[in-house]
XYZ file of C-alpha atoms in Angstrom:
483
model
C 28.054 -50.314 56.442
C 30.282 -47.379 55.556
C 28.285 -44.184 55.893
C 27.738 -41.299 58.269
C 24.995 -38.861 59.064
C 25.426 -35.184 58.433
C 22.793 -33.001 60.085
C 21.988 -29.503 58.875
C 23.080 -26.617 61.069
C 20.996 -26.553 64.228
C 19.242 -23.483 65.590
C 18.370 -23.589 69.270
C 14.685 -23.350 70.034
C 13.128 -21.091 72.632
C 11.886 -22.829 75.765
C 8.199 -22.199 76.303
C 6.783 -21.223 79.654
C 5.016 -24.038 81.470
C 1.296 -23.317 81.661
C -0.854 -25.732 83.629
C -3.870 -25.095 81.418
C -1.900 -26.164 78.332
C -1.100 -29.597 79.799
C -2.524 -32.713 78.225
C -1.724 -36.095 79.777
C -0.187 -38.948 77.827
C -2.558 -41.766 76.916
C -1.982 -45.142 78.647
C 0.099 -46.603 75.822
C 1.723 -43.223 75.160
C 3.037 -43.315 78.736
C 4.063 -46.973 78.344
C 6.078 -46.230 75.197
C 7.707 -43.145 76.763
C 10.020 -44.756 79.298
C 13.391 -46.458 79.366
C 11.850 -49.949 79.738
C 10.370 -49.852 76.223
C 11.130 -46.469 74.517
C 9.515 -47.366 71.198
C 9.718 -45.587 67.820
C 7.692 -45.849 64.619
C 9.912 -46.063 61.514
C 8.351 -45.323 58.111
C 10.253 -45.566 54.827
C 8.650 -43.588 51.997
C 10.178 -44.450 48.635
C 10.103 -41.586 46.118
C 10.370 -41.520 42.335
C 12.546 -38.363 42.254
C 15.467 -37.069 44.270
C 14.589 -34.989 47.308
C 15.149 -31.225 47.182
C 15.666 -30.621 50.885
C 14.833 -26.865 51.050
C 11.543 -27.495 49.220
C 10.698 -30.341 51.573
C 11.309 -28.118 54.591
C 9.038 -25.407 53.213
C 6.332 -27.991 52.572
C 6.556 -29.646 55.984
C 6.768 -26.544 58.162
C 3.104 -25.444 57.916
C 1.777 -29.009 58.209
C 3.749 -30.062 61.267
C 3.695 -26.704 63.048
C -0.106 -26.816 63.294
C -0.046 -30.229 64.958
C 0.477 -30.017 68.706
C 2.239 -33.402 69.085
C 4.968 -32.367 66.634
C 5.443 -29.063 68.434
C 5.370 -30.338 72.025
C 7.666 -32.108 74.449
C 6.926 -34.428 77.365
C 7.428 -33.025 80.843
C 6.375 -33.983 84.346
C 3.777 -31.749 85.952
C 3.578 -30.821 89.622
C 1.775 -34.035 90.542
C 4.428 -36.184 88.791
C 2.334 -37.214 85.784
C 3.746 -36.912 82.273
C 2.105 -34.218 80.151
C 2.441 -32.711 76.707
C 3.814 -29.157 76.855
C 3.853 -26.878 73.760
C 7.259 -25.806 72.508
C 8.393 -24.015 69.385
C 10.580 -26.080 67.086
C 13.085 -25.390 64.345
C 12.656 -27.767 61.449
C 16.435 -27.869 60.878
C 16.728 -29.745 64.186
C 14.606 -32.565 62.774
C 15.777 -32.987 59.149
C 18.887 -35.165 58.741
C 20.520 -35.490 55.320
C 22.454 -38.746 55.001
C 25.752 -38.676 53.129
C 26.276 -41.952 51.299
C 29.740 -43.222 50.425
C 30.542 -44.961 47.136
C 30.971 -48.246 49.035
C 27.437 -48.000 50.434
C 26.045 -47.442 46.940
C 26.928 -51.040 46.093
C 24.443 -52.320 48.678
C 21.097 -53.309 47.138
C 19.352 -53.015 50.509
C 21.134 -49.939 51.847
C 17.908 -48.140 52.823
C 16.701 -51.167 54.785
C 20.085 -51.541 56.515
C 20.135 -47.857 57.383
C 16.610 -48.010 58.806
C 17.554 -51.085 60.845
C 20.393 -49.098 62.467
C 17.835 -46.491 63.553
C 16.014 -49.251 65.433
C 18.879 -49.415 67.945
C 20.057 -45.788 67.662
C 20.301 -43.618 70.820
C 17.051 -42.012 72.031
C 16.045 -38.638 70.620
C 16.788 -35.441 72.538
C 13.852 -35.003 74.973
C 14.299 -31.214 75.051
C 12.880 -30.922 71.507
C 9.860 -32.621 69.853
C 10.479 -36.350 69.449
C 10.655 -36.861 65.689
C 13.169 -36.887 62.848
C 13.105 -37.198 59.067
C 16.155 -38.805 57.432
C 16.693 -37.970 53.757
C 18.489 -40.561 51.604
C 19.071 -39.458 48.032
C 19.997 -43.001 47.118
C 18.699 -45.007 44.181
C 17.311 -48.399 45.194
C 15.474 -51.120 43.297
C 12.093 -49.468 43.896
C 12.859 -45.751 44.286
C 15.141 -42.910 43.249
C 15.266 -41.595 46.821
C 13.796 -42.321 50.244
C 12.825 -40.455 53.375
C 12.739 -42.302 56.680
C 10.500 -40.979 59.450
C 11.642 -41.766 62.991
C 8.798 -40.778 65.306
C 8.492 -41.619 68.966
C 5.555 -43.967 69.508
C 4.193 -41.791 72.327
C 3.233 -39.209 69.668
C 0.720 -41.525 68.048
C -0.091 -44.958 66.666
C 0.113 -45.989 63.012
C -3.454 -44.818 62.307
C -2.622 -41.315 63.568
C 0.727 -41.103 61.796
C -0.566 -42.455 58.485
C -3.428 -39.930 58.620
C -0.853 -37.163 59.116
C 1.202 -38.518 56.212
C -1.878 -38.392 53.973
C -2.322 -34.735 54.922
C 1.112 -34.101 53.334
C 0.183 -35.881 50.075
C -1.939 -35.310 46.984
C -3.183 -37.686 44.297
C -0.668 -38.387 41.529
C -3.479 -38.266 38.966
C -4.863 -34.984 40.375
C -2.063 -33.022 42.077
C -4.501 -30.483 43.527
C -6.752 -33.094 45.140
C -6.432 -34.681 48.563
C -6.096 -38.489 48.533
C -9.107 -40.644 49.232
C -9.571 -41.198 52.969
C -10.710 -44.743 53.636
C -12.792 -44.696 56.806
C -14.514 -47.844 58.024
C -17.713 -47.053 59.872
C -19.247 -49.548 62.246
C -22.383 -51.042 60.800
C -25.512 -49.659 62.453
C -28.321 -52.151 62.469
C -31.913 -51.093 62.903
C -33.373 -53.221 65.708
C -36.243 -55.512 64.788
C -38.308 -56.363 67.806
C -39.220 -59.919 66.908
C -38.747 -62.955 69.133
C -35.980 -64.254 66.863
C -34.174 -60.910 66.916
C -34.340 -60.770 70.720
C -33.006 -64.320 71.056
C -30.179 -63.547 68.593
C -29.288 -60.412 70.565
C -29.196 -62.396 73.823
C -27.022 -65.096 72.227
C -24.663 -62.474 70.775
C -24.301 -60.824 74.180
C -23.689 -64.136 75.966
C -21.169 -65.242 73.325
C -19.338 -61.882 73.535
C -19.166 -62.063 77.326
C -17.882 -65.650 77.167
C -15.205 -64.783 74.578
C -14.207 -61.695 76.557
C -13.787 -63.696 79.775
C -11.691 -66.381 78.066
C -9.504 -63.872 76.238
C -8.920 -61.739 79.330
C -7.916 -64.812 81.344
C -5.528 -65.743 78.515
C -4.107 -62.200 78.491
C -3.690 -62.197 82.283
C -1.962 -65.578 82.175
C 0.391 -64.251 79.492
C 1.224 -61.200 81.604
C 1.988 -63.381 84.615
C 3.466 -66.722 83.511
C 2.390 -68.201 80.131
C 5.273 -68.088 77.630
C 5.791 -69.127 74.040
C 8.396 -71.794 73.298
C 12.043 -70.808 73.613
C 12.774 -72.182 70.149
C 10.883 -69.217 68.610
C 11.048 -66.602 71.389
C 14.046 -64.365 71.912
C 16.039 -64.140 75.173
C 15.839 -61.362 77.762
C 17.097 -58.058 76.349
C 16.498 -59.050 72.725
C 14.981 -55.618 72.059
C 18.459 -54.064 72.044
C 19.983 -56.606 69.634
C 21.014 -55.388 66.141
C 18.126 -55.578 63.685
C 17.489 -56.696 60.134
C 14.638 -55.308 58.023
C 13.100 -57.118 55.058
C 9.903 -56.812 53.049
C 8.133 -58.433 50.124
C 5.394 -57.059 47.863
C 2.123 -58.910 47.285
C -0.930 -58.036 45.205
C -4.097 -57.082 47.082
C -6.119 -58.761 44.332
C -4.497 -62.069 45.317
C -5.568 -61.399 48.903
C -9.100 -60.658 47.654
C -9.207 -63.927 45.678
C -8.369 -65.958 48.778
C -10.695 -63.851 50.907
C -13.645 -64.660 48.649
C -12.793 -68.361 48.722
C -12.937 -68.561 52.527
C -15.685 -65.899 52.898
C -13.386 -64.072 55.267
C -11.458 -60.848 55.705
C -8.037 -59.500 54.757
C -6.798 -60.174 58.292
C -7.944 -63.812 58.021
C -5.866 -64.243 54.868
C -2.780 -62.413 56.159
C -2.807 -64.364 59.431
C -3.114 -67.589 57.408
C -0.111 -66.452 55.343
C 1.902 -66.025 58.536
C 0.896 -69.470 59.809
C 1.910 -71.215 56.593
C 5.068 -69.122 56.186
C 6.192 -69.722 59.777
C 5.667 -73.466 59.427
C 7.817 -73.567 56.303
C 10.506 -71.316 57.793
C 10.862 -72.936 61.223
C 10.565 -76.529 60.049
C 13.328 -75.917 57.482
C 15.471 -74.189 60.111
C 15.280 -76.973 62.692
C 15.519 -79.850 60.218
C 18.670 -78.209 58.880
C 20.127 -78.035 62.395
C 19.363 -81.723 62.954
C 16.849 -81.110 65.737
C 13.564 -82.912 66.224
C 10.830 -80.684 64.866
C 7.780 -80.203 67.037
C 4.972 -77.706 66.741
C 5.868 -74.693 68.891
C 3.504 -72.316 70.618
C 3.579 -69.052 68.643
C 1.411 -66.109 69.616
C 1.234 -62.583 68.262
C 0.483 -59.480 70.238
C -1.869 -57.546 67.934
C -2.616 -53.818 68.458
C -6.347 -53.220 67.818
C -7.760 -49.819 66.893
C -10.533 -49.010 69.402
C -11.746 -45.781 67.787
C -15.451 -45.727 66.973
C -14.607 -44.956 63.348
C -11.981 -47.316 61.941
C -9.510 -46.712 59.114
C -7.719 -43.441 58.347
C -9.085 -39.950 58.972
C -8.724 -36.351 57.878
C -6.332 -34.418 60.088
C -9.013 -31.843 60.904
C -11.089 -34.602 62.472
C -8.198 -35.983 64.508
C -7.010 -32.575 65.738
C -10.519 -31.919 67.113
C -9.887 -34.908 69.380
C -13.345 -36.341 68.881
C -14.340 -39.755 70.147
C -14.663 -41.253 66.681
C -11.231 -40.267 65.335
C -9.046 -39.069 68.195
C -5.304 -38.613 67.808
C -2.829 -40.638 69.817
C -2.348 -44.271 70.784
C -5.994 -45.352 70.749
C -5.597 -49.117 70.721
C -5.956 -52.156 72.915
C -4.354 -55.567 72.430
C -5.209 -59.077 71.342
C -3.011 -62.054 72.090
C -3.570 -64.131 68.961
C -2.405 -67.751 68.520
C -0.586 -68.401 65.227
C -1.113 -72.049 64.298
C 1.898 -73.701 62.678
C 0.453 -77.188 62.393
C 0.581 -78.734 58.938
C -2.802 -78.484 57.202
C -4.351 -80.577 54.447
C -4.658 -77.592 52.092
C -3.126 -74.125 52.166
C -6.574 -72.527 52.359
C -7.021 -74.373 55.651
C -4.437 -72.082 57.268
C -6.760 -69.146 56.537
C -9.808 -71.061 57.761
C -8.122 -71.778 61.104
C -7.037 -68.132 61.390
C -10.594 -67.034 60.569
C -11.943 -69.086 63.494
C -9.492 -67.511 65.951
C -10.188 -63.998 64.680
C -13.958 -64.495 64.763
C -13.723 -65.242 68.462
C -11.418 -62.269 69.031
C -13.697 -59.861 67.164
C -16.688 -61.056 69.176
C -14.952 -60.164 72.450
C -14.162 -56.820 74.088
C -10.629 -57.887 74.966
C -8.909 -54.880 73.368
C -11.265 -52.337 74.952
C -10.936 -53.898 78.409
C -7.139 -53.986 78.214
C -7.026 -50.296 77.210
C -9.354 -49.418 80.106
C -7.334 -51.614 82.505
C -4.064 -49.908 81.527
C -5.727 -46.506 81.933
C -6.852 -47.395 85.474
C -3.391 -48.706 86.390
C -1.803 -45.531 85.014
C -4.157 -43.399 87.102
C -3.642 -45.432 90.285
C 0.058 -46.306 90.187
C 1.756 -44.262 87.443
C 3.476 -45.651 84.352
C 5.486 -48.415 86.095
C 2.630 -50.909 86.593
C 1.101 -50.823 83.078
C 4.563 -50.738 81.527
C 5.669 -53.838 83.454
C 2.562 -55.781 82.390
C 2.952 -54.689 78.764
C 6.626 -55.661 78.798
C 5.778 -59.114 80.160
C 3.120 -59.560 77.472
C 5.738 -58.711 74.854
C 8.535 -60.871 76.247
C 6.224 -63.866 76.752
C 4.939 -63.854 73.149
C 6.795 -64.395 69.875
C 5.971 -61.364 67.755
C 3.964 -58.180 67.282
C 1.733 -58.140 64.219
C -0.138 -55.129 62.809
C -2.106 -54.377 59.643
C -1.601 -50.756 58.534
C -3.900 -49.101 55.993
C -2.213 -46.870 53.429
C -3.408 -44.616 50.585
C -5.975 -46.173 48.258
C -4.471 -44.615 45.131
C -0.955 -43.539 44.134
C -0.002 -40.289 45.849
C 2.778 -37.720 45.792
C 4.513 -36.522 48.940
C 5.161 -32.769 48.750
C 5.083 -33.025 44.945
C 7.300 -36.130 44.739
C 5.519 -39.334 43.546
C 5.563 -42.139 46.136
C 6.660 -45.580 44.930
C 6.178 -47.586 48.135
C 5.708 -47.347 51.904
C 7.361 -49.531 54.555
C 6.226 -49.274 58.193
C 7.809 -50.904 61.234
C 8.340 -50.343 64.963
C 11.501 -50.467 67.084
C 12.239 -50.634 70.790
C 9.925 -53.523 71.641
C 11.417 -56.376 73.740
C 10.738 -59.010 71.076
C 12.821 -60.630 68.373
C 10.246 -60.165 65.576
C 7.830 -57.416 64.500
C 5.633 -57.965 61.415
C 3.563 -55.326 59.603
C 1.241 -55.585 56.619
C 1.206 -52.209 54.828
C -1.171 -51.527 51.933
C -0.662 -48.895 49.240
C -2.437 -48.371 45.901
C -3.529 -51.940 45.162
C -0.334 -53.512 46.487
C 0.838 -54.430 49.964
C 4.108 -55.137 51.685
C 4.707 -57.808 54.280
C 7.413 -56.257 56.455
C 9.533 -58.008 59.078
C 11.966 -56.367 61.515
C 13.931 -58.990 63.439
C 16.948 -59.493 65.670
C 19.668 -60.464 63.189
C 21.273 -63.053 65.482
C 17.951 -64.931 65.684
C 16.649 -64.230 62.149
C 19.751 -63.746 59.945
C 17.665 -64.710 56.904
C 14.480 -62.760 57.673
C 14.180 -62.184 53.901
C 13.464 -65.906 53.590
C 10.660 -65.654 56.140
C 8.995 -62.930 54.054
C 9.453 -65.028 50.900
C 7.926 -68.083 52.588
C 4.827 -66.076 53.532
C 4.482 -64.641 50.013
C 4.905 -68.123 48.496
C 2.180 -69.423 50.798
C -0.161 -66.722 49.475
C 0.515 -67.759 45.872
C -0.340 -71.384 46.736
C -3.514 -70.235 48.499
C -4.502 -68.244 45.426
C -3.982 -71.287 43.174
C -6.196 -73.405 45.421
C -8.846 -70.660 45.535
C -8.915 -70.358 41.728
C -9.070 -74.127 41.311
C -11.898 -74.316 43.835
C -13.874 -71.621 42.013
C -13.421 -73.474 38.688
C -14.688 -76.710 40.217
C -17.716 -74.977 41.717
C -18.332 -72.973 38.540
């Protein structure tokens, strides 16, 4: 790919004095991501409907990012050896990179995706300045006139935090003076009814939750220690540093809703069913083509789970206050979720099977316990112990899968209308990372994969999208029969 990066002229920043009272420790997963064993970055492509005027973008970003401590801090070790956030002034020119694109590169239909994939294996960011960059590509693609690519170290925050910050930089396209709608999901608060039936139901719910938690934690511990997915779908040691390919496909959220109503489930039930059906089609075709005997492999996904009291996205004012309901950072635990790739009688059955697995996961406190466990290990032994266990969980499973909420309506980023959003993560020791990113009634299924293991990752995305269309047809037919 013939291109090079031309950064704007850098201005050296002033080193801040180290004040103990200004220290704030890294969260458990923040510390895990901030080390050479994993060193993970969040990559976000924002497609825009107009070319980017770089000076205007700088003026728009400066006040937003300067007020957020994570984007104006660096990580340093304190006197006791723990990693802490330390405030430091930044110059925005150090973080904005304008990409010069050759005429040869302009012939590539997926240039933005290829460029973003190179960032997945790019050298680490300079630790002496805040750990984020914005790459500007004034390049016309199939979906956008220009793109900006955010490269943000994962220790700064998870996708909920970063998407909330992105929303703070946007306004509605229909009402340029109005903030976008913030979709927060509150936990349902039930008023207790002190009847015998209610008491028995509460006891059963507690017992079932404890049982599911015990089973899931034993499964997670086994995965950390010895249980591995099949080699036919799991990458080798060191796969995290292999060159990457990035692909994505757009689906309609109304199609998801149609299937969701048919199975009386959730969006995650449908998307997980899509993955199951898509993986079956992709892997069975791959191994039949190579003349091997196809057998059902063990495929499991490591799923980050938001453990904030208030789910969904949040206003930046709420997150900066660092409240319990909407705190900034990496506030998530993990599920280890089986992805069934057995052939089913109907395509809707893939979603039904996924729904059963997810029901058991949602009933447990697996994610909360794992977060607490990593926090205790971090406090007792430093970052090495939780990082080693997280790395083993990643290398022993097939993929990471995450569902990322985006803006409900169409928005404009610093006055430039947004056409699409693509979110992914790099630096993880796995051969496949899958995200489901929603935006304004549409969603993208996004796959970042090691190109030597998934040279046709575009086909995997297409297989999953095709599975959704077949599920929708079955759901519509089922509703006609019942109606």
